[in-house]
Amino acid sequence: MTICPEQSPESQDNPDARLPGYAGIADRRLMISSATLVDLGFTVVEADVLAAWGQVAGAMATVAAVVVAFWIALRDSRHRDAERRDSESAHARLLSAARAENPPALRISYTNFGAFPITSVRLTALYGRCGDIKTTTWHIDGTAAPYVLGAVAPGKTVTTPPITVTWPEEADPVAALYYPTIVFHDANGRWWERTAHEQPKRLLETPPLIARLPTAD
């Protein structure tokens, strides 16, 4: 009688288990399987990191796009505001000052070179400069209160009464430069202030009423 060696249940179900060295093959399979799991785990982590960096890059690109769009909108808004201000002040720039007479009876004239009348023209301030020397006071008929010149029709000129200007003794009043400031109302209902030949400045509030009327020439 031939006695067969005892077989394990695994050998009964798996013919390969009866082959020599099967245990070593199984161990290697276990090692390969473990390595595969390790590799797969590393790949998942790496993919998560790449996905996170992709989200960060996308968020940064979105923020950059928003910033660029905001900058373009702000630039366009500034350009539109500048064009609007330039259009609004076009008429105001056409009221030009000139020295009509020299001191001691200084007189300033204003000519309207525009196509529409300018009203409520008033002289509100005046100073002179001769080198580093400046005037100390000015007045018309003994007062430095604003003086109303009235309306200036298109192509017409109005002139102030004689203006008395006080200087330090070392100044030359005739050679000096004078900077009168006027306030006026344009045909579009806007109030402006302009000093000499500087750019007119828009006044958002209505100036106070002045009871001092212009004198007849």
PDB file of C-alpha atoms in Angstrom:
ATOM      1  CA  MET A   1       0.000   0.000   0.000  1.00  0.00           C
ATOM      2  CA  THR A   2       1.276   3.348  -0.946  1.00  0.00           C
ATOM      3  CA  ILE A   3       0.834   5.992   1.656  1.00  0.00           C
ATOM      4  CA  CYS A   4       0.420   9.473   0.245  1.00  0.00           C
ATOM      5  CA  PRO A   5       1.877  12.321   2.139  1.00  0.00           C
ATOM      6  CA  GLU A   6      -0.604  14.460   3.967  1.00  0.00           C
ATOM      7  CA  GLN A   7      -1.835  17.352   1.870  1.00  0.00           C
ATOM      8  CA  SER A   8      -2.907  20.671   3.164  1.00  0.00           C
ATOM      9  CA  PRO A   9      -6.360  22.001   2.301  1.00  0.00           C
ATOM     10  CA  GLU A  10      -4.694  24.658   0.140  1.00  0.00           C
ATOM     11  CA  SER A  11      -2.923  21.968  -1.885  1.00  0.00           C
ATOM     12  CA  GLN A  12      -6.187  20.251  -2.445  1.00  0.00           C
ATOM     13  CA  ASP A  13      -7.815  23.383  -3.843  1.00  0.00           C
ATOM     14  CA  ASN A  14      -4.744  24.740  -5.647  1.00  0.00           C
ATOM     15  CA  PRO A  15      -2.661  22.318  -7.686  1.00  0.00           C
ATOM     16  CA  ASP A  16       0.251  24.754  -7.724  1.00  0.00           C
ATOM     17  CA  ALA A  17       0.529  24.410  -4.001  1.00  0.00           C
ATOM     18  CA  ARG A  18       1.867  20.886  -4.538  1.00  0.00           C
ATOM     19  CA  LEU A  19       4.776  22.169  -6.647  1.00  0.00           C
ATOM     20  CA  PRO A  20       8.210  22.521  -5.079  1.00  0.00           C
ATOM     21  CA  GLY A  21       9.052  26.088  -4.005  1.00  0.00           C
ATOM     22  CA  TYR A  22       5.438  27.210  -3.974  1.00  0.00           C
ATOM     23  CA  ALA A  23       5.926  28.850  -0.586  1.00  0.00           C
ATOM     24  CA  GLY A  24       8.676  31.103  -1.992  1.00  0.00           C
ATOM     25  CA  ILE A  25       6.501  32.082  -4.916  1.00  0.00           C
ATOM     26  CA  ALA A  26       3.726  33.022  -2.541  1.00  0.00           C
ATOM     27  CA  ASP A  27       6.101  35.123  -0.483  1.00  0.00           C
ATOM     28  CA  ARG A  28       7.265  36.970  -3.592  1.00  0.00           C
ATOM     29  CA  ARG A  29       3.664  37.543  -4.618  1.00  0.00           C
ATOM     30  CA  LEU A  30       3.023  39.019  -1.195  1.00  0.00           C
ATOM     31  CA  MET A  31       6.045  41.285  -1.541  1.00  0.00           C
ATOM     32  CA  ILE A  32       4.969  42.421  -5.023  1.00  0.00           C
ATOM     33  CA  SER A  33       1.453  43.021  -3.809  1.00  0.00           C
ATOM     34  CA  SER A  34       2.731  45.110  -0.895  1.00  0.00           C
ATOM     35  CA  ALA A  35       4.991  47.141  -3.165  1.00  0.00           C
ATOM     36  CA  THR A  36       2.099  47.714  -5.508  1.00  0.00           C
ATOM     37  CA  LEU A  37       0.025  49.015  -2.631  1.00  0.00           C
ATOM     38  CA  VAL A  38       2.831  51.301  -1.574  1.00  0.00           C
ATOM     39  CA  ASP A  39       3.219  52.580  -5.122  1.00  0.00           C
ATOM     40  CA  LEU A  40      -0.489  53.123  -5.463  1.00  0.00           C
ATOM     41  CA  GLY A  41      -0.637  54.982  -2.167  1.00  0.00           C
ATOM     42  CA  PHE A  42       2.197  57.316  -3.207  1.00  0.00           C
ATOM     43  CA  THR A  43       0.526  58.003  -6.525  1.00  0.00           C
ATOM     44  CA  VAL A  44      -2.724  59.018  -4.827  1.00  0.00           C
ATOM     45  CA  VAL A  45      -0.912  61.404  -2.490  1.00  0.00           C
ATOM     46  CA  GLU A  46       1.028  62.907  -5.376  1.00  0.00           C
ATOM     47  CA  ALA A  47      -2.183  63.417  -7.356  1.00  0.00           C
ATOM     48  CA  ASP A  48      -3.805  65.149  -4.385  1.00  0.00           C
ATOM     49  CA  VAL A  49      -0.848  67.524  -4.088  1.00  0.00           C
ATOM     50  CA  LEU A  50      -0.940  68.318  -7.790  1.00  0.00           C
ATOM     51  CA  ALA A  51      -4.679  68.896  -7.629  1.00  0.00           C
ATOM     52  CA  ALA A  52      -4.226  71.241  -4.669  1.00  0.00           C
ATOM     53  CA  TRP A  53      -1.544  73.224  -6.475  1.00  0.00           C
ATOM     54  CA  GLY A  54      -3.790  73.359  -9.516  1.00  0.00           C
ATOM     55  CA  GLN A  55      -6.567  74.841  -7.410  1.00  0.00           C
ATOM     56  CA  VAL A  56      -4.154  77.401  -5.950  1.00  0.00           C
ATOM     57  CA  ALA A  57      -2.932  78.357  -9.425  1.00  0.00           C
ATOM     58  CA  GLY A  58      -6.507  78.667 -10.648  1.00  0.00           C
ATOM     59  CA  ALA A  59      -7.436  80.877  -7.706  1.00  0.00           C
ATOM     60  CA  MET A  60      -4.389  83.086  -8.296  1.00  0.00           C
ATOM     61  CA  ALA A  61      -5.258  83.390 -11.982  1.00  0.00           C
ATOM     62  CA  THR A  62      -8.812  84.373 -11.063  1.00  0.00           C
ATOM     63  CA  VAL A  63      -7.581  87.017  -8.613  1.00  0.00           C
ATOM     64  CA  ALA A  64      -5.133  88.358 -11.210  1.00  0.00           C
ATOM     65  CA  ALA A  65      -7.918  88.570 -13.796  1.00  0.00           C
ATOM     66  CA  VAL A  66     -10.139  90.448 -11.337  1.00  0.00           C
ATOM     67  CA  VAL A  67      -7.313  92.875 -10.493  1.00  0.00           C
ATOM     68  CA  VAL A  68      -6.580  93.521 -14.171  1.00  0.00           C
ATOM     69  CA  ALA A  69     -10.271  94.051 -14.933  1.00  0.00           C
ATOM     70  CA  PHE A  70     -10.582  96.448 -11.983  1.00  0.00           C
ATOM     71  CA  TRP A  71      -7.492  98.382 -13.111  1.00  0.00           C
ATOM     72  CA  ILE A  72      -8.832  98.691 -16.662  1.00  0.00           C
ATOM     73  CA  ALA A  73     -12.221  99.853 -15.381  1.00  0.00           C
ATOM     74  CA  LEU A  74     -10.554 102.391 -13.075  1.00  0.00           C
ATOM     75  CA  ARG A  75      -8.343 103.691 -15.891  1.00  0.00           C
ATOM     76  CA  ASP A  76     -11.308 104.019 -18.240  1.00  0.00           C
ATOM     77  CA  SER A  77     -13.304 105.773 -15.527  1.00  0.00           C
ATOM     78  CA  ARG A  78     -10.480 108.260 -14.967  1.00  0.00           C
ATOM     79  CA  HIS A  79     -10.224 108.902 -18.693  1.00  0.00           C
ATOM     80  CA  ARG A  80     -13.963 109.493 -18.910  1.00  0.00           C
ATOM     81  CA  ASP A  81     -13.842 111.818 -15.898  1.00  0.00           C
ATOM     82  CA  ALA A  82     -10.942 113.752 -17.417  1.00  0.00           C
ATOM     83  CA  GLU A  83     -12.772 114.082 -20.728  1.00  0.00           C
ATOM     84  CA  ARG A  84     -15.938 115.187 -18.929  1.00  0.00           C
ATOM     85  CA  ARG A  85     -14.058 117.792 -16.884  1.00  0.00           C
ATOM     86  CA  ASP A  86     -12.298 119.034 -20.006  1.00  0.00           C
ATOM     87  CA  SER A  87     -15.616 119.339 -21.821  1.00  0.00           C
ATOM     88  CA  GLU A  88     -17.247 121.124 -18.879  1.00  0.00           C
ATOM     89  CA  SER A  89     -14.418 123.635 -18.518  1.00  0.00           C
ATOM     90  CA  ALA A  90     -14.136 124.384 -22.251  1.00  0.00           C
ATOM     91  CA  HIS A  91     -16.342 127.468 -21.974  1.00  0.00           C
ATOM     92  CA  ALA A  92     -14.825 128.579 -18.662  1.00  0.00           C
ATOM     93  CA  ARG A  93     -11.338 128.630 -20.194  1.00  0.00           C
ATOM     94  CA  LEU A  94     -12.506 131.204 -22.740  1.00  0.00           C
ATOM     95  CA  LEU A  95     -12.838 133.975 -20.154  1.00  0.00           C
ATOM     96  CA  SER A  96      -9.382 135.520 -20.245  1.00  0.00           C
ATOM     97  CA  ALA A  97      -7.758 138.175 -18.044  1.00  0.00           C
ATOM     98  CA  ALA A  98      -5.392 140.968 -19.076  1.00  0.00           C
ATOM     99  CA  ARG A  99      -3.780 143.977 -17.436  1.00  0.00           C
ATOM    100  CA  ALA A 100      -5.664 147.014 -18.699  1.00  0.00           C
ATOM    101  CA  GLU A 101      -3.693 149.660 -16.785  1.00  0.00           C
ATOM    102  CA  ASN A 102      -0.545 149.633 -14.669  1.00  0.00           C
ATOM    103  CA  PRO A 103      -0.276 150.754 -11.043  1.00  0.00           C
ATOM    104  CA  PRO A 104      -0.784 152.940  -9.195  1.00  0.00           C
ATOM    105  CA  ALA A 105      -4.272 152.614 -10.710  1.00  0.00           C
ATOM    106  CA  LEU A 106      -4.115 148.919 -11.642  1.00  0.00           C
ATOM    107  CA  ARG A 107      -7.037 147.725 -13.729  1.00  0.00           C
ATOM    108  CA  ILE A 108      -7.797 144.170 -14.865  1.00  0.00           C
ATOM    109  CA  SER A 109      -9.964 143.399 -17.882  1.00  0.00           C
ATOM    110  CA  TYR A 110     -11.805 140.177 -18.748  1.00  0.00           C
ATOM    111  CA  THR A 111     -12.763 139.193 -22.275  1.00  0.00           C
ATOM    112  CA  ASN A 112     -15.240 136.450 -23.149  1.00  0.00           C
ATOM    113  CA  PHE A 113     -13.878 134.619 -26.194  1.00  0.00           C
ATOM    114  CA  GLY A 114     -16.684 132.064 -26.097  1.00  0.00           C
ATOM    115  CA  ALA A 115     -19.983 131.872 -27.941  1.00  0.00           C
ATOM    116  CA  PHE A 116     -22.147 132.126 -24.807  1.00  0.00           C
ATOM    117  CA  PRO A 117     -22.466 134.781 -22.108  1.00  0.00           C
ATOM    118  CA  ILE A 118     -20.736 134.459 -18.760  1.00  0.00           C
ATOM    119  CA  THR A 119     -22.553 135.961 -15.802  1.00  0.00           C
ATOM    120  CA  SER A 120     -21.976 136.954 -12.179  1.00  0.00           C
ATOM    121  CA  VAL A 121     -18.301 137.654 -12.790  1.00  0.00           C
ATOM    122  CA  ARG A 122     -16.733 138.851  -9.543  1.00  0.00           C
ATOM    123  CA  LEU A 123     -13.194 139.658  -8.468  1.00  0.00           C
ATOM    124  CA  THR A 124     -12.628 137.861  -5.153  1.00  0.00           C
ATOM    125  CA  ALA A 125      -8.884 138.141  -4.550  1.00  0.00           C
ATOM    126  CA  LEU A 126      -5.683 139.576  -5.963  1.00  0.00           C
ATOM    127  CA  TYR A 127      -2.016 139.311  -5.157  1.00  0.00           C
ATOM    128  CA  GLY A 128       1.147 140.458  -6.891  1.00  0.00           C
ATOM    129  CA  ARG A 129       4.672 139.126  -6.970  1.00  0.00           C
ATOM    130  CA  CYS A 130       7.899 140.901  -7.805  1.00  0.00           C
ATOM    131  CA  GLY A 131      10.619 138.286  -7.558  1.00  0.00           C
ATOM    132  CA  ASP A 132      10.339 136.963  -4.003  1.00  0.00           C
ATOM    133  CA  ILE A 133       8.376 140.003  -2.843  1.00  0.00           C
ATOM    134  CA  LYS A 134       4.581 139.788  -2.574  1.00  0.00           C
ATOM    135  CA  THR A 135       1.858 142.340  -2.115  1.00  0.00           C
ATOM    136  CA  THR A 136       0.505 142.970   1.350  1.00  0.00           C
ATOM    137  CA  THR A 137      -3.026 144.232   0.599  1.00  0.00           C
ATOM    138  CA  TRP A 138      -5.367 145.204  -2.209  1.00  0.00           C
ATOM    139  CA  HIS A 139      -8.697 147.030  -2.320  1.00  0.00           C
ATOM    140  CA  ILE A 140     -11.229 148.719  -4.588  1.00  0.00           C
ATOM    141  CA  ASP A 141     -12.769 151.900  -3.217  1.00  0.00           C
ATOM    142  CA  GLY A 142     -11.277 151.192   0.180  1.00  0.00           C
ATOM    143  CA  THR A 143     -12.464 147.586   0.629  1.00  0.00           C
ATOM    144  CA  ALA A 144     -11.133 144.154  -0.298  1.00  0.00           C
ATOM    145  CA  ALA A 145     -14.612 142.642  -0.465  1.00  0.00           C
ATOM    146  CA  PRO A 146     -15.465 140.735  -3.678  1.00  0.00           C
ATOM    147  CA  TYR A 147     -16.316 143.088  -6.499  1.00  0.00           C
ATOM    148  CA  VAL A 148     -19.027 142.157  -9.012  1.00  0.00           C
ATOM    149  CA  LEU A 149     -18.203 142.881 -12.639  1.00  0.00           C
ATOM    150  CA  GLY A 150     -21.517 141.568 -13.927  1.00  0.00           C
ATOM    151  CA  ALA A 151     -22.096 139.686 -17.171  1.00  0.00           C
ATOM    152  CA  VAL A 152     -19.722 139.407 -20.108  1.00  0.00           C
ATOM    153  CA  ALA A 153     -21.401 138.878 -23.464  1.00  0.00           C
ATOM    154  CA  PRO A 154     -19.681 136.844 -26.201  1.00  0.00           C
ATOM    155  CA  GLY A 155     -16.782 138.819 -27.620  1.00  0.00           C
ATOM    156  CA  LYS A 156     -17.120 141.572 -25.025  1.00  0.00           C
ATOM    157  CA  THR A 157     -14.772 142.848 -22.307  1.00  0.00           C
ATOM    158  CA  VAL A 158     -15.360 144.137 -18.779  1.00  0.00           C
ATOM    159  CA  THR A 159     -12.781 146.043 -16.747  1.00  0.00           C
ATOM    160  CA  THR A 160     -12.382 146.555 -13.025  1.00  0.00           C
ATOM    161  CA  PRO A 161     -12.242 149.984 -11.411  1.00  0.00           C
ATOM    162  CA  PRO A 162      -8.764 151.085 -10.288  1.00  0.00           C
ATOM    163  CA  ILE A 163      -7.292 148.596  -7.819  1.00  0.00           C
ATOM    164  CA  THR A 164      -5.019 149.898  -5.092  1.00  0.00           C
ATOM    165  CA  VAL A 165      -2.220 147.465  -4.278  1.00  0.00           C
ATOM    166  CA  THR A 166       0.144 147.855  -1.336  1.00  0.00           C
ATOM    167  CA  TRP A 167       3.757 146.735  -1.748  1.00  0.00           C
ATOM    168  CA  PRO A 168       6.876 146.737   0.385  1.00  0.00           C
ATOM    169  CA  GLU A 169       9.111 149.686  -0.512  1.00  0.00           C
ATOM    170  CA  GLU A 170      11.699 147.638  -2.425  1.00  0.00           C
ATOM    171  CA  ALA A 171       9.165 146.263  -4.936  1.00  0.00           C
ATOM    172  CA  ASP A 172       8.548 147.578  -8.443  1.00  0.00           C
ATOM    173  CA  PRO A 173       4.729 147.548  -8.876  1.00  0.00           C
ATOM    174  CA  VAL A 174       4.877 148.119 -12.633  1.00  0.00           C
ATOM    175  CA  ALA A 175       7.306 145.254 -13.308  1.00  0.00           C
ATOM    176  CA  ALA A 176       5.440 142.916 -10.951  1.00  0.00           C
ATOM    177  CA  LEU A 177       3.141 140.077 -11.973  1.00  0.00           C
ATOM    178  CA  TYR A 178      -0.476 140.116 -10.796  1.00  0.00           C
ATOM    179  CA  TYR A 179      -2.725 137.147 -10.094  1.00  0.00           C
ATOM    180  CA  PRO A 180      -6.407 138.096  -9.837  1.00  0.00           C
ATOM    181  CA  THR A 181      -8.972 135.476  -8.832  1.00  0.00           C
ATOM    182  CA  ILE A 182     -12.494 135.610 -10.198  1.00  0.00           C
ATOM    183  CA  VAL A 183     -15.644 133.563  -9.689  1.00  0.00           C
ATOM    184  CA  PHE A 184     -18.237 133.313 -12.447  1.00  0.00           C
ATOM    185  CA  HIS A 185     -21.246 131.440 -13.756  1.00  0.00           C
ATOM    186  CA  ASP A 186     -21.213 129.785 -17.195  1.00  0.00           C
ATOM    187  CA  ALA A 187     -24.091 129.241 -19.620  1.00  0.00           C
ATOM    188  CA  ASN A 188     -24.529 125.645 -18.410  1.00  0.00           C
ATOM    189  CA  GLY A 189     -25.267 126.720 -14.855  1.00  0.00           C
ATOM    190  CA  ARG A 190     -21.878 125.823 -13.368  1.00  0.00           C
ATOM    191  CA  TRP A 191     -19.835 127.989 -11.035  1.00  0.00           C
ATOM    192  CA  TRP A 192     -16.107 128.353 -11.652  1.00  0.00           C
ATOM    193  CA  GLU A 193     -13.097 129.921 -10.002  1.00  0.00           C
ATOM    194  CA  ARG A 194     -10.015 130.962 -11.938  1.00  0.00           C
ATOM    195  CA  THR A 195      -6.781 132.622 -10.880  1.00  0.00           C
ATOM    196  CA  ALA A 196      -4.968 134.502 -13.652  1.00  0.00           C
ATOM    197  CA  HIS A 197      -4.502 132.021 -16.528  1.00  0.00           C
ATOM    198  CA  GLU A 198      -4.593 128.839 -14.477  1.00  0.00           C
ATOM    199  CA  GLN A 199      -7.093 126.120 -15.316  1.00  0.00           C
ATOM    200  CA  PRO A 200     -10.608 126.929 -14.047  1.00  0.00           C
ATOM    201  CA  LYS A 201     -11.742 125.017 -10.962  1.00  0.00           C
ATOM    202  CA  ARG A 202     -15.314 123.831 -10.665  1.00  0.00           C
ATOM    203  CA  LEU A 203     -17.177 125.087  -7.576  1.00  0.00           C
ATOM    204  CA  LEU A 204     -19.733 122.587  -6.336  1.00  0.00           C
ATOM    205  CA  GLU A 205     -21.367 125.064  -3.963  1.00  0.00           C
ATOM    206  CA  THR A 206     -23.007 128.327  -4.916  1.00  0.00           C
ATOM    207  CA  PRO A 207     -20.927 131.325  -3.762  1.00  0.00           C
ATOM    208  CA  PRO A 208     -22.553 133.742  -1.311  1.00  0.00           C
ATOM    209  CA  LEU A 209     -24.544 136.633  -2.673  1.00  0.00           C
ATOM    210  CA  ILE A 210     -22.726 139.935  -3.109  1.00  0.00           C
ATOM    211  CA  ALA A 211     -24.622 143.187  -2.843  1.00  0.00           C
ATOM    212  CA  ARG A 212     -21.782 145.296  -4.191  1.00  0.00           C
ATOM    213  CA  LEU A 213     -22.775 146.088  -7.762  1.00  0.00           C
ATOM    214  CA  PRO A 214     -20.404 147.101 -10.544  1.00  0.00           C
ATOM    215  CA  THR A 215     -19.786 150.761 -11.172  1.00  0.00           C
ATOM    216  CA  ALA A 216     -20.640 152.295 -14.517  1.00  0.00           C
ATOM    217  CA  ASP A 217     -17.700 153.315 -16.704  1.00  0.00           C
TER     218      ASP A 217
END
